[in-house]
Amino acid sequence: MDVFSDITGIRSFVKNQKRKGKTIGFVPTMGSLHDGHLSLMKLAGEKADEVVVSIYVNPEQFGPSEDFEEYPRELELDLEKCQKMGVSAVFTPSDEMMYGPEKFLKIEVNDLNRYMDGGSRPGFFEGILLVVNKLFNIVAPDVAVFGQKDIQQFIILQQMVTEFNHDIEMVMNPIIRANDGLALSSRNAYLSEEERQKAPGLYRSLQYIEKQISDGVDSPKLLLDHQKSELEAKGLKIDYLNVFVRKTLTPAETLIKKEQYIIAGAVWLGETRLIDNILIEF
Ligand code: AMP
């Protein structure tokens, strides 16, 4: 497995592979890898000949009061995991390598970021679009794999690929969960033992809402209010919990047959913010 911290290194690796007729599957990550990330790498390996992973904690997607400094970093362990997964190359740039001293340009999101994480985290998706746009230009993969865990990210990036004409196939991997249902996340490492016990409550609420909707409830407001108070009573502080239209990422008042929806929530457990979602068709 090759490890490159410079852009020229990863670029010439990819060029060499392409010259040999190989396709490239790309998995961008912020490291502190868990089984969710590893399942993305496995899928990338099924979709392409060679897998390239990037490990980069992107400062541009963290707000001033967010956890950029505390975000877990464990590069040596991550590289071992990538090697075990049969990854061909890992790109681990520094901030200096990714961003010059001055930035004259930025990417703006006009829509699709009004609700969900976009509503709660101003600038978050602009930061993600900026870094993924750069990574796509650096790595130039044939296929890129992202997780459903961050479904709004996937949908906005898919739009970027379409509007900015990246010649890349976008693939979404399902959410990988712990045995008790908690979606795996690098941030789960922040949870105390007591918080970790409470954490699967979010997924249970989403499942309950999913069940009610598949039983025919077409206007979810009361259901959502009830689940919000249940979660708050258990000590999970609601950031948002709602049913969103898959196409527009706006809240759904009344559900329409054959339309796709995302039941999604974000909660705070102490200092830790957890997100999760379920995709459904009504
Ligand atoms: P991150 O390192 O958190 O930026 O995540 C890198 C990629 O892994 C993103 O595409 C995430 O959506 C995906 N990912 C994170 N957690 C999970 C999970 N539990 N299951 C599937 N994919 C995940």
Coordinates of C-alpha atoms and ligand atoms in Angstrom, one line a residue:
M1 CA 0.0 0.0 0.0
D2 CA 1.4 3.4 -1.0
V3 CA 0.9 6.4 1.3
F4 CA 1.2 9.9 -0.2
S5 CA 1.1 13.2 1.6
D6 CA 1.7 15.2 -1.5
I7 CA -0.6 15.9 -4.5
T8 CA 2.0 15.1 -7.1
G9 CA 2.5 11.6 -5.5
I10 CA -1.1 10.6 -5.5
R11 CA -1.7 12.1 -9.0
S12 CA 1.2 10.1 -10.6
F13 CA 0.0 6.9 -8.7
V14 CA -3.5 7.3 -10.3
K15 CA -2.1 8.2 -13.7
N16 CA 0.1 5.0 -13.7
Q17 CA -2.9 2.8 -12.7
K18 CA -5.1 4.4 -15.4
R19 CA -2.3 3.9 -18.0
K20 CA -2.5 0.1 -17.1
G21 CA -6.2 0.3 -17.8
K22 CA -7.2 0.1 -14.1
T23 CA -10.3 2.0 -12.7
I24 CA -10.1 3.9 -9.4
G25 CA -12.6 3.7 -6.6
F26 CA -12.2 6.6 -4.0
V27 CA -13.3 6.8 -0.4
P28 CA -12.8 10.2 1.2
T29 CA -12.7 10.1 5.1
M30 CA -11.6 12.1 8.1
G31 CA -9.9 9.1 9.6
S32 CA -10.4 7.4 12.9
L33 CA -11.7 4.6 10.8
H34 CA -14.4 2.2 12.0
D35 CA -16.4 -0.6 10.3
G36 CA -18.6 1.9 8.5
H37 CA -15.5 3.3 6.6
L38 CA -14.2 -0.2 6.0
S39 CA -17.5 -1.2 4.3
L40 CA -17.2 1.8 2.0
M41 CA -13.7 0.5 1.0
K42 CA -15.0 -2.9 0.4
L43 CA -17.8 -1.6 -1.9
A44 CA -15.2 0.7 -3.7
G45 CA -13.2 -2.5 -4.3
E46 CA -16.2 -4.2 -5.9
K47 CA -16.9 -1.2 -8.1
A48 CA -13.3 -0.5 -9.3
D49 CA -9.9 -2.2 -9.7
E50 CA -7.9 -0.1 -7.2
V51 CA -9.1 1.6 -4.1
V52 CA -7.8 5.0 -3.0
V53 CA -8.7 6.4 0.5
S54 CA -8.1 9.9 1.7
I55 CA -7.6 10.7 5.4
Y56 CA -8.0 14.4 6.1
V57 CA -9.7 16.3 8.9
N58 CA -10.9 19.2 6.8
P59 CA -10.8 22.5 8.8
E60 CA -13.1 24.2 6.4
Q61 CA -16.2 22.1 7.4
F62 CA -15.9 22.8 11.1
G63 CA -17.6 25.9 12.6
P64 CA -15.6 28.1 15.0
S65 CA -17.3 26.5 18.1
E66 CA -17.1 22.9 16.7
D67 CA -14.7 20.1 17.6
F68 CA -11.9 20.5 15.0
E69 CA -9.2 20.4 17.6
E70 CA -10.7 17.4 19.5
Y71 CA -11.6 15.4 16.5
P72 CA -9.9 11.9 17.0
R73 CA -6.8 11.4 14.9
E74 CA -5.1 8.0 14.7
L75 CA -3.2 7.7 11.5
E76 CA -1.0 4.7 12.2
L77 CA -4.0 2.5 13.2
D78 CA -6.0 3.8 10.2
L79 CA -3.2 2.9 7.8
E80 CA -3.1 -0.6 9.2
K81 CA -6.9 -0.9 8.7
C82 CA -6.6 0.3 5.1
Q83 CA -3.8 -2.2 4.4
K84 CA -5.9 -5.0 5.8
M85 CA -8.8 -3.9 3.5
G86 CA -6.5 -4.2 0.4
V87 CA -6.5 -0.5 -0.2
S88 CA -3.9 0.4 -2.9
A89 CA -3.1 4.0 -1.9
V90 CA -3.9 6.4 0.9
F91 CA -3.7 10.2 0.5
T92 CA -2.9 12.0 3.8
P93 CA -2.4 15.7 3.0
S94 CA -1.5 18.5 5.4
D95 CA -3.6 21.7 5.6
E96 CA -0.8 23.5 3.8
M97 CA -0.9 20.9 1.0
M98 CA -4.7 21.3 0.7
Y99 CA -5.1 25.0 1.2
G100 CA -2.8 27.7 0.1
P101 CA -2.2 30.8 2.4
E102 CA -4.9 32.7 0.6
K103 CA -8.3 31.7 -0.7
F104 CA -10.0 33.9 -3.3
L105 CA -12.8 31.5 -4.3
K106 CA -15.5 29.6 -2.5
I107 CA -18.3 27.3 -3.5
E108 CA -21.8 28.3 -2.3
V109 CA -24.8 26.0 -1.8
N110 CA -28.0 27.7 -3.1
D111 CA -30.3 25.1 -1.9
L112 CA -30.6 21.6 -0.4
N113 CA -28.8 22.9 2.8
R114 CA -31.6 24.8 4.4
Y115 CA -32.7 22.0 6.7
M116 CA -31.1 19.0 8.4
D117 CA -27.4 19.4 9.1
G118 CA -27.2 22.4 6.7
G119 CA -29.8 24.2 8.8
S120 CA -27.9 23.5 12.1
R121 CA -24.3 23.9 10.8
P122 CA -23.8 27.1 8.8
G123 CA -20.9 26.7 6.3
F124 CA -20.7 23.0 6.8
F125 CA -21.7 21.9 3.3
E126 CA -19.7 24.7 1.7
G127 CA -16.6 23.3 3.5
I128 CA -17.5 19.8 2.3
L129 CA -18.1 20.8 -1.3
L130 CA -14.8 22.7 -1.3
V131 CA -12.7 19.8 0.0
V132 CA -14.5 17.1 -2.1
N133 CA -14.3 19.2 -5.2
K134 CA -10.5 19.5 -4.7
L135 CA -10.1 15.8 -3.8
F136 CA -12.0 14.8 -6.9
N137 CA -9.7 17.0 -9.0
I138 CA -6.6 15.6 -7.3
V139 CA -7.6 11.9 -7.3
A140 CA -9.7 11.9 -10.5
P141 CA -11.5 8.6 -9.6
D142 CA -13.9 6.7 -11.7
V143 CA -16.2 5.9 -8.7
A144 CA -16.6 7.5 -5.3
V145 CA -18.3 5.9 -2.4
F146 CA -20.0 7.7 0.5
G147 CA -22.2 6.6 3.4
Q148 CA -25.9 7.0 3.8
K149 CA -25.1 8.0 7.4
D150 CA -24.5 11.5 5.9
I151 CA -27.3 11.4 3.4
Q152 CA -27.6 15.1 2.9
Q153 CA -23.9 15.2 2.1
F154 CA -24.3 12.5 -0.5
I155 CA -27.3 14.2 -2.1
I156 CA -25.5 17.6 -2.3
L157 CA -22.3 16.0 -3.6
Q158 CA -24.2 14.1 -6.2
Q159 CA -25.6 17.5 -7.3
M160 CA -22.1 18.9 -7.4
V161 CA -21.0 16.0 -9.7
T162 CA -23.9 16.8 -12.0
E163 CA -23.7 20.6 -12.1
F164 CA -19.8 20.8 -12.2
N165 CA -19.5 17.9 -14.6
H166 CA -17.3 15.6 -12.6
D167 CA -17.0 12.3 -14.6
I168 CA -17.4 10.2 -11.5
E169 CA -20.0 7.6 -10.5
M170 CA -21.4 8.3 -7.1
V171 CA -22.3 5.3 -4.9
M172 CA -24.0 5.3 -1.5
N173 CA -23.2 2.6 1.0
P174 CA -25.9 1.7 3.7
I175 CA -25.4 2.7 7.3
I176 CA -23.3 0.3 9.4
R177 CA -24.5 0.0 13.0
A178 CA -23.3 -1.4 16.3
N179 CA -25.3 -4.5 17.6
D180 CA -27.7 -2.2 19.5
G181 CA -28.5 -0.2 16.4
L182 CA -26.3 2.9 17.1
A183 CA -24.9 4.1 13.7
L184 CA -21.1 3.9 13.9
S185 CA -19.3 7.2 14.0
S186 CA -15.8 8.5 14.8
R187 CA -17.5 10.8 17.3
N188 CA -19.0 7.9 19.3
A189 CA -15.6 7.8 20.9
Y190 CA -16.6 11.0 22.8
L191 CA -19.5 9.3 24.6
S192 CA -19.3 8.4 28.3
E193 CA -20.5 4.9 29.3
E194 CA -23.9 6.3 30.4
E195 CA -24.3 8.4 27.2
R196 CA -23.3 5.3 25.1
Q197 CA -26.2 3.4 26.7
K198 CA -28.7 6.1 25.8
A199 CA -27.3 6.7 22.2
P200 CA -29.3 4.0 20.4
G201 CA -32.5 5.8 21.4
L202 CA -32.2 8.0 18.3
Y203 CA -32.3 5.0 15.9
R204 CA -35.2 3.4 17.9
S205 CA -37.2 6.6 17.5
L206 CA -36.5 6.7 13.8
Q207 CA -37.6 3.0 13.5
Y208 CA -40.8 3.7 15.4
I209 CA -41.6 6.6 13.1
E210 CA -40.8 4.3 10.1
K211 CA -43.2 1.7 11.4
Q212 CA -46.0 4.2 11.9
I213 CA -45.5 5.6 8.4
S214 CA -45.4 2.1 6.8
D215 CA -48.7 1.4 8.7
G216 CA -50.2 4.4 6.8
V217 CA -49.7 7.5 8.9
D218 CA -49.4 10.2 6.3
S219 CA -49.1 13.3 8.4
P220 CA -46.2 12.7 10.8
K221 CA -46.4 15.9 13.0
L222 CA -48.0 14.4 16.1
L223 CA -45.8 11.3 15.9
L224 CA -42.7 13.5 15.6
D225 CA -43.7 15.7 18.6
H226 CA -44.3 12.6 20.7
Q227 CA -40.9 11.0 19.8
K228 CA -39.2 14.3 20.4
S229 CA -40.5 14.5 24.0
E230 CA -39.7 10.8 24.6
L231 CA -36.1 11.4 23.5
E232 CA -35.8 14.6 25.5
A233 CA -37.1 12.7 28.6
K234 CA -34.3 10.2 28.1
G235 CA -31.7 13.0 28.1
L236 CA -31.2 13.3 24.3
K237 CA -31.4 16.9 23.3
I238 CA -33.1 17.3 20.0
D239 CA -31.4 19.4 17.3
Y240 CA -33.9 18.2 14.6
L241 CA -36.1 15.2 14.1
N242 CA -38.3 15.3 11.0
V243 CA -39.4 13.6 7.8
F244 CA -37.8 15.2 4.7
V245 CA -38.7 14.8 1.1
R246 CA -35.7 12.9 -0.5
K247 CA -35.7 15.1 -3.7
T248 CA -35.7 18.5 -2.1
L249 CA -34.5 17.9 1.5
T250 CA -37.4 20.0 2.8
P251 CA -39.7 18.9 5.7
A252 CA -42.7 16.8 4.5
E253 CA -46.1 17.9 6.0
T254 CA -48.3 15.3 4.2
L255 CA -46.8 12.2 2.7
I256 CA -47.6 11.2 -0.9
K257 CA -47.7 7.7 -2.2
K258 CA -44.6 6.4 -4.1
E259 CA -42.6 9.5 -3.0
Q260 CA -39.2 8.9 -1.2
Y261 CA -38.6 10.3 2.3
I262 CA -35.8 10.5 4.8
I263 CA -36.7 10.1 8.4
A264 CA -33.7 11.9 10.0
G265 CA -32.6 13.2 13.3
A266 CA -29.7 14.9 15.1
V267 CA -29.4 14.9 18.9
W268 CA -26.9 16.1 21.5
L269 CA -25.8 13.7 24.2
G270 CA -23.7 16.0 26.4
E271 CA -21.1 17.5 24.1
T272 CA -21.6 14.9 21.4
R273 CA -23.8 15.4 18.4
L274 CA -25.2 12.2 16.8
I275 CA -27.0 11.9 13.5
D276 CA -29.0 9.1 11.9
N277 CA -31.6 8.5 9.2
I278 CA -33.8 5.9 7.5
L279 CA -34.8 6.1 3.8
I280 CA -38.4 5.1 3.0
E281 CA -40.9 5.1 0.2
F282 CA -44.4 5.9 1.2
Ligands
AMP1 P1 -16.2 10.7 8.0 O1 -14.8 10.2 8.2 O2 -17.0 10.8 9.2 O3 -16.1 12.0 7.2 O4 -16.9 9.7 7.0 C1 -16.3 9.3 5.8 C2 -17.4 8.5 5.0 O5 -17.8 7.4 5.8 C3 -18.6 9.3 4.7 O6 -19.0 9.0 3.4 C4 -19.6 8.8 5.7 O7 -21.0 8.9 5.3 C5 -19.2 7.4 5.8 N1 -19.7 6.8 7.1 C6 -19.5 7.3 8.3 N2 -20.1 6.5 9.3 C7 -20.7 5.5 8.6 C8 -21.5 4.4 8.9 N3 -21.8 4.1 10.2 N4 -22.0 3.6 8.0 C9 -21.7 3.8 6.7 N5 -20.9 4.9 6.2 C10 -20.4 5.7 7.2

